[in-house]
mmCIF file of C-alpha atoms in Angstrom:
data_model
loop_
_atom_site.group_PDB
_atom_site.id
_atom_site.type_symbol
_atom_site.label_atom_id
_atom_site.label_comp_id
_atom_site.label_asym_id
_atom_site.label_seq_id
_atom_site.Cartn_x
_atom_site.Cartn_y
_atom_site.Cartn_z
ATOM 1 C CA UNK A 199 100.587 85.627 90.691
ATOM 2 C CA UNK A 200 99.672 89.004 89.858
ATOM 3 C CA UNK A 201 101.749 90.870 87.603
ATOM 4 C CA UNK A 202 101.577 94.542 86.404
ATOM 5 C CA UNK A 203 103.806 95.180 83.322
ATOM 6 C CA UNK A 204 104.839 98.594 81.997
ATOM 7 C CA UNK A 205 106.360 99.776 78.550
ATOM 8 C CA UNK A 206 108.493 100.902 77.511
ATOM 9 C CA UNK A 207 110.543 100.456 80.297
ATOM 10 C CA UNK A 208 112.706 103.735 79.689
ATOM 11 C CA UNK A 209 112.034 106.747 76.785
ATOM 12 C CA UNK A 210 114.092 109.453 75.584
ATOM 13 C CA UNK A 211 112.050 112.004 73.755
ATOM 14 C CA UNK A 212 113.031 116.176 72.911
ATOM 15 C CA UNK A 213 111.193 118.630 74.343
ATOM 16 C CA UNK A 214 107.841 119.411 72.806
ATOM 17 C CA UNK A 215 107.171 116.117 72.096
ATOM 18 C CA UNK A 216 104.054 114.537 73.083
ATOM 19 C CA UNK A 217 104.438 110.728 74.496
ATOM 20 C CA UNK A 218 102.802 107.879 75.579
ATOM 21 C CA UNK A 219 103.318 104.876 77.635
ATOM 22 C CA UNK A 220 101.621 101.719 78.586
ATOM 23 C CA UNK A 221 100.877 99.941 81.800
ATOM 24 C CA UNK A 222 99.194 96.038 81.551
ATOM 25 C CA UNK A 223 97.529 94.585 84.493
ATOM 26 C CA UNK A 224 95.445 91.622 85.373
ATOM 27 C CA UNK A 225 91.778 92.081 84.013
ATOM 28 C CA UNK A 226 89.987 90.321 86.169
ATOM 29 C CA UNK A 227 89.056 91.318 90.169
ATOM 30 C CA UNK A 228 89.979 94.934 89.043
ATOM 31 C CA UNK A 229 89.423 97.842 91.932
ATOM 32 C CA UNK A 230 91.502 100.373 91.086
ATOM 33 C CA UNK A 231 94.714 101.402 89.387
ATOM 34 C CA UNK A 232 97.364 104.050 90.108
ATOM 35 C CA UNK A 233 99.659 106.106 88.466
ATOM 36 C CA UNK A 234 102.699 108.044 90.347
ATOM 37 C CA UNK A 235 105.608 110.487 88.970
ATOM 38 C CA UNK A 236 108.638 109.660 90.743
ATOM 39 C CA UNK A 237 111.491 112.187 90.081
ATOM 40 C CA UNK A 238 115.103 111.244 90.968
ATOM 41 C CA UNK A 239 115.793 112.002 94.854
ATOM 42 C CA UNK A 240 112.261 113.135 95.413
ATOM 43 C CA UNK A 241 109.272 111.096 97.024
ATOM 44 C CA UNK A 242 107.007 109.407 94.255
ATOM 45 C CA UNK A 243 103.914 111.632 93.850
ATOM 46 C CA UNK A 244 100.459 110.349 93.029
ATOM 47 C CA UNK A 245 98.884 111.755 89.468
ATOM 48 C CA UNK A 246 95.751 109.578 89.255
ATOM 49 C CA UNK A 247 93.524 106.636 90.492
ATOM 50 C CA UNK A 248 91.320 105.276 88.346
ATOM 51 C CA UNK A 249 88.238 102.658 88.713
ATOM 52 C CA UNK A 250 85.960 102.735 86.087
ATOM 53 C CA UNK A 251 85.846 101.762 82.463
ATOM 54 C CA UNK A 252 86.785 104.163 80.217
ATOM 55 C CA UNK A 253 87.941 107.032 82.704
ATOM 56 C CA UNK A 254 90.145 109.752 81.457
ATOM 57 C CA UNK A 255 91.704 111.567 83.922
ATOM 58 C CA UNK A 256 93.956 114.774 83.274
ATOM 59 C CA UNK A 257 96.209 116.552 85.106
ATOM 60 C CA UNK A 258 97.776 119.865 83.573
ATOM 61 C CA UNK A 259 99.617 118.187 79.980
ATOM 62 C CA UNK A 260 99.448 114.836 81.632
ATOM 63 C CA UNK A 261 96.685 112.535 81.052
ATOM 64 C CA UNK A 262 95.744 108.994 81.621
ATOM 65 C CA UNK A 263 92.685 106.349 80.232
ATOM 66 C CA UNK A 264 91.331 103.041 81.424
ATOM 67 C CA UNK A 265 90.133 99.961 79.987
ATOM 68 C CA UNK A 266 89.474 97.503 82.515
ATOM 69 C CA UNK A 267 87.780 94.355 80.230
ATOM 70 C CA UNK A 268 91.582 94.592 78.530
ATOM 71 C CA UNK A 269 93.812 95.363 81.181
ATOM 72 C CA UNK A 270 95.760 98.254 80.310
ATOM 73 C CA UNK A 271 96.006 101.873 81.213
ATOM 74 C CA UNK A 272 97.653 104.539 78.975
ATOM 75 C CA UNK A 273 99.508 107.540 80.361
ATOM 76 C CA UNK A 274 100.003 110.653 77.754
ATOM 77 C CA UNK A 275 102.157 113.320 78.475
ATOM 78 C CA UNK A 276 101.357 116.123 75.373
ATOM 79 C CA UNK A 277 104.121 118.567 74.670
ATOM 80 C CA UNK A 278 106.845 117.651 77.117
ATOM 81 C CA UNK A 279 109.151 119.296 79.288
ATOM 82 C CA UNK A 280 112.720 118.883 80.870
ATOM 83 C CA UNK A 281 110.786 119.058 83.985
ATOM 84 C CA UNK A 282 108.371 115.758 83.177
ATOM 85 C CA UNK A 283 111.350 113.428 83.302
ATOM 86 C CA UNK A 284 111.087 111.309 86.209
ATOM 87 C CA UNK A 285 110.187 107.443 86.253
ATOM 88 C CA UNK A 286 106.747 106.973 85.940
ATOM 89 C CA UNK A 287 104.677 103.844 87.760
ATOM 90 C CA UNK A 288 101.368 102.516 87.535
ATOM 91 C CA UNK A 289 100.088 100.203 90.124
ATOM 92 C CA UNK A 290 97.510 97.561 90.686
ATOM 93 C CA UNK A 291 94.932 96.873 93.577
ATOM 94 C CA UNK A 292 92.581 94.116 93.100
ATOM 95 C CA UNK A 293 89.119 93.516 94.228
ATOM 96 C CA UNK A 294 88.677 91.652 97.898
ATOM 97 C CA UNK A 295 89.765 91.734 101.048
ATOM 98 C CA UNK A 296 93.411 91.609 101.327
ATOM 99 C CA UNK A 297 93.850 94.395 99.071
ATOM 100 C CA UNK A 298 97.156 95.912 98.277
ATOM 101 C CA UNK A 299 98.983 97.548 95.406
ATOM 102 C CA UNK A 300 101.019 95.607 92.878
ATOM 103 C CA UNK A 301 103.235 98.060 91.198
ATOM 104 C CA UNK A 302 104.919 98.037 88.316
ATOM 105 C CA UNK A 303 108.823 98.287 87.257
ATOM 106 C CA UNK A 304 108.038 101.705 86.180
ATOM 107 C CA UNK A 305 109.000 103.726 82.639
ATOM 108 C CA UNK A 306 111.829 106.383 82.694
ATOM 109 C CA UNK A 307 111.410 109.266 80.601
ATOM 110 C CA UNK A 308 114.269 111.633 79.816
ATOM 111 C CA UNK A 309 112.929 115.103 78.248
ATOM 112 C CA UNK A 310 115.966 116.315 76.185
ATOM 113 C CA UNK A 311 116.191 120.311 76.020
ATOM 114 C CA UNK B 25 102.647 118.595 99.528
ATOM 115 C CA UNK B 26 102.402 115.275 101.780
ATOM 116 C CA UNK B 27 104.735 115.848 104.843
ATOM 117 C CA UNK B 28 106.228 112.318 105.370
ATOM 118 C CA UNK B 29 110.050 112.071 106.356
ATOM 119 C CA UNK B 30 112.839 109.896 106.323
ATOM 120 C CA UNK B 31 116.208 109.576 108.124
ATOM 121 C CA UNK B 32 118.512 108.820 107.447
ATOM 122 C CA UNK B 33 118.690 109.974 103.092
ATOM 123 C CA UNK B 34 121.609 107.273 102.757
ATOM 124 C CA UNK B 35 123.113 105.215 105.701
ATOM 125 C CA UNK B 36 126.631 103.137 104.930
ATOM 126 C CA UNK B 37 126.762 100.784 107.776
ATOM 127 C CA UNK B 38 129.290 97.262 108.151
ATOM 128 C CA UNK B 39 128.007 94.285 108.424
ATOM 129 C CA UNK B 40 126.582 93.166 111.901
ATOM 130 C CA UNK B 41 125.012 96.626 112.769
ATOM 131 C CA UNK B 42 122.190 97.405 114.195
ATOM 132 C CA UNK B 43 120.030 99.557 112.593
ATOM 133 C CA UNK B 44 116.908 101.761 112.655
ATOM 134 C CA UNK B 45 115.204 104.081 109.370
ATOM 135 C CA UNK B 46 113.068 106.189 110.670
ATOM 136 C CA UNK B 47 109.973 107.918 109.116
ATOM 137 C CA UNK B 48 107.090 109.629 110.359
ATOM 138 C CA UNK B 49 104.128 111.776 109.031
ATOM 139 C CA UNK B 50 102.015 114.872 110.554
ATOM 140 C CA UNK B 51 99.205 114.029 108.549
ATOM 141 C CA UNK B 52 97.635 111.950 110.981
ATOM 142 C CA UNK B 53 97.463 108.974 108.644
ATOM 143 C CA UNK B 54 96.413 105.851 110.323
ATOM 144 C CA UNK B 55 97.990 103.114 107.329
ATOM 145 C CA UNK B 56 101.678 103.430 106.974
ATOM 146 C CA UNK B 57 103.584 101.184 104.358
ATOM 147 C CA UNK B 58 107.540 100.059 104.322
ATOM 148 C CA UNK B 59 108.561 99.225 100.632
ATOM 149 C CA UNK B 60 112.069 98.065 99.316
ATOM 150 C CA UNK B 61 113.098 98.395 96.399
ATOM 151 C CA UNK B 62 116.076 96.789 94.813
ATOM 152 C CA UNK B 63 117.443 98.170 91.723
ATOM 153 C CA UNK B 64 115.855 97.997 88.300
ATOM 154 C CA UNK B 65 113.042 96.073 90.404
ATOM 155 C CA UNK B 66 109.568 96.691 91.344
ATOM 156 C CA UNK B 67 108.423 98.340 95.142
ATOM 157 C CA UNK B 68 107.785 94.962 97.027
ATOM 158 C CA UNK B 69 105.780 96.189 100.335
ATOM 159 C CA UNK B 70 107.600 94.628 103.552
ATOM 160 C CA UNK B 71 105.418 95.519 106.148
ATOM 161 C CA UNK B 72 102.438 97.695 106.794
ATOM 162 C CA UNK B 73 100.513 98.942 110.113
ATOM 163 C CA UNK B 74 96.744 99.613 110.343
ATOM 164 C CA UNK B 75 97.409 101.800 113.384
ATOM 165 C CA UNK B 76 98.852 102.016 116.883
ATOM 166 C CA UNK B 77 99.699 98.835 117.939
ATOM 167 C CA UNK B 78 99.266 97.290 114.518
ATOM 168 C CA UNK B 79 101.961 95.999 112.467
ATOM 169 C CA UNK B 80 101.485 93.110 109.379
ATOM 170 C CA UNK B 81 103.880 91.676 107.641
ATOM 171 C CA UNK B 82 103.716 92.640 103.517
ATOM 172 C CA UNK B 83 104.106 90.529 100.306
ATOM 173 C CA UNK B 84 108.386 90.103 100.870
ATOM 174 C CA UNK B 85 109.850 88.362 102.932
ATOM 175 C CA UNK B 86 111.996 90.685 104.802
ATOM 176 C CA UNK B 87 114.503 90.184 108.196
ATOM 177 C CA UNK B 88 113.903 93.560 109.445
ATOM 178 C CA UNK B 89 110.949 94.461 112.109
ATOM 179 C CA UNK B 90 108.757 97.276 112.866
ATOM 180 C CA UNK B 91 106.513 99.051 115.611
ATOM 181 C CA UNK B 92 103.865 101.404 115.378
ATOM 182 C CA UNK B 93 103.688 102.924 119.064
ATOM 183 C CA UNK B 94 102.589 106.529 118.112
ATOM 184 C CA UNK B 95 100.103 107.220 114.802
ATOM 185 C CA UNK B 96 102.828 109.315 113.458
ATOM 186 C CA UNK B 97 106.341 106.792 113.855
ATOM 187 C CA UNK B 98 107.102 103.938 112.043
ATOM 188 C CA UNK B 99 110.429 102.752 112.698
ATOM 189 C CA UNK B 100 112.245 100.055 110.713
ATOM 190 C CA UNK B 101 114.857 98.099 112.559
ATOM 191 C CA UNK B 102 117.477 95.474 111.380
ATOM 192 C CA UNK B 103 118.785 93.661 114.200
ATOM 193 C CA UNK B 104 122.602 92.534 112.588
ATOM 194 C CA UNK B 105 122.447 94.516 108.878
ATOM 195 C CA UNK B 106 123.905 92.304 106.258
ATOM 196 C CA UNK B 107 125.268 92.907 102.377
ATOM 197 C CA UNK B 108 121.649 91.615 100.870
ATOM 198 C CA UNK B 109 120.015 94.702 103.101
ATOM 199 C CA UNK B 110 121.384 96.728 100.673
ATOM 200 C CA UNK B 111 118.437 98.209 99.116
ATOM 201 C CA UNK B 112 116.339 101.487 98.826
ATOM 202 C CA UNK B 113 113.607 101.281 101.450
ATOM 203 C CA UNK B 114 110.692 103.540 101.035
ATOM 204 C CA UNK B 115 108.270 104.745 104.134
ATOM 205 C CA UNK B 116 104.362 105.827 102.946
ATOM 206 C CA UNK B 117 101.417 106.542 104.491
ATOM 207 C CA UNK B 118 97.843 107.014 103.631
ATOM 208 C CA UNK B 119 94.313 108.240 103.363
ATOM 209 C CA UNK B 120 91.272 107.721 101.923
ATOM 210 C CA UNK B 121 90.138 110.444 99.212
ATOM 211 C CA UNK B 122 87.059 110.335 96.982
ATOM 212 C CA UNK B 123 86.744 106.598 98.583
ATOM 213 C CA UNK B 124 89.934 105.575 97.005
ATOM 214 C CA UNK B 125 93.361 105.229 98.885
ATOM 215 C CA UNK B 126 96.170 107.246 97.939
ATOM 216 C CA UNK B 127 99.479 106.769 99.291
ATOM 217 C CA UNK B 128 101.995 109.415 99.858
ATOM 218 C CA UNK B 129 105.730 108.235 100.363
ATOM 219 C CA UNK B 130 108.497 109.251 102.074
ATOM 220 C CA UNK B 131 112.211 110.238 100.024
ATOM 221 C CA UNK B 132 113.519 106.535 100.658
ATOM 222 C CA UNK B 133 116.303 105.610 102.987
ATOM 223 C CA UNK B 134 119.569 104.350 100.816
ATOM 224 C CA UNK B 135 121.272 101.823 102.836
ATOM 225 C CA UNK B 136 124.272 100.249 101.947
ATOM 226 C CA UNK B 137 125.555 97.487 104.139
ATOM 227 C CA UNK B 138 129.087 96.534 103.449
#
């Protein structure tokens, strides 16, 4: 069973604040792992994919690294906004041939004002 | 902006219905995903469709069907909708970018079957 674990599942932080949160996954027969932004009554929107070994990615304040041999991926949001909370989800695809993503339960981050 | 829709938004049916969510995309995607989600659980994918004429069940178990007759329709349909239907379903579709697969969804279907 493949299992894709995310924490903490739900963060309050003020606005300003920089934040981080963590997403586990199986670290063996890696291919690739996703992050999306899902706001409330909106569509969940892809931020990243990442495949190799120590990739950063960045996106505006939002930024995301990779270590594969450990099985974890760490989403950083630096200097949030009201407008970054939204449940955030990282998901899973391993190597071979019936390939399909494994999400995660998500984490839900409230920006206070 | 991906332009994948869903109808209905939320859909409060009685027990025994029958009942199709609709979704469709004008991207010209040929993979399109259903996912449910139940609350404070993870997106289990239901079905999926490689293209016309292919449909494939997903990971969960699920009573409802689908059919992929045109690249950019892919219907859900529960024959008699029952209380344990009640879940968020969520339509997707995608493409292949950078030779990764990104997956653009839909704004969910909310059905509640009473």
């Amino acid at each position: 069973i493949l299992n894709v674990e995310q924490s903490p599942q739900s963060l309050h932080v003020q606005e300003g604040d920089s934040t981080n949160f963590t997403c586990s996954f199986p670290s063996s027969n890696f291919y690739a792992l996703h992050w999306y932004r899902w706001e409330t009554a909106k569509s969940p929107e892809a931020l990243f994919v990442m495949t190799l070994n120590g990739d950063e990615k960045k996106k505006g304040r939002i930024s995301a690294t990779l270590n594969t041999k450990e099985g974890y991926s760490y989403l950083y949001i630096k200097g949030s906004q009201p407008e970054d909370s939204a449940t955030y989800l990282c998901a899973f695809l391993n190597a071979g041939n019936n390939r399909k993503l494994i999400w995660g339960l998500g984490t839900s981050l409230a920006v206070n004002p | 902006e991906a332009d994948i829709y869903q109808t209905p938004r939320y859909l409060v049916i009685g027990t025994g219905k029958k009942i199709t969510l609709e979704c469709s995309q004008t991207m010209g995607h040929d993979k399109m995903y259903w996912y449910q989600q139940d609350p404070g659980m993870e997106l289990h994918l239901i079905h999926y469709s490689y293209g016309v004429n292919s449909t494939e069940k997903g990971d969960l178990s699920s009573e409802s069907t689908v059919s992929r007759i045109r690249t950019e329709h892919f219907p859900l349909t529960l024959e008699s909708a029952r209380p344990s239907h009640t879940s968020q379903y969520l339509c997707a579709s995608s493409e292949f970018r950078g030779g990764h697969e990104t997956q653009y969804f839909g704004p969910g279907t909310r059905l509640l079957v009473l």
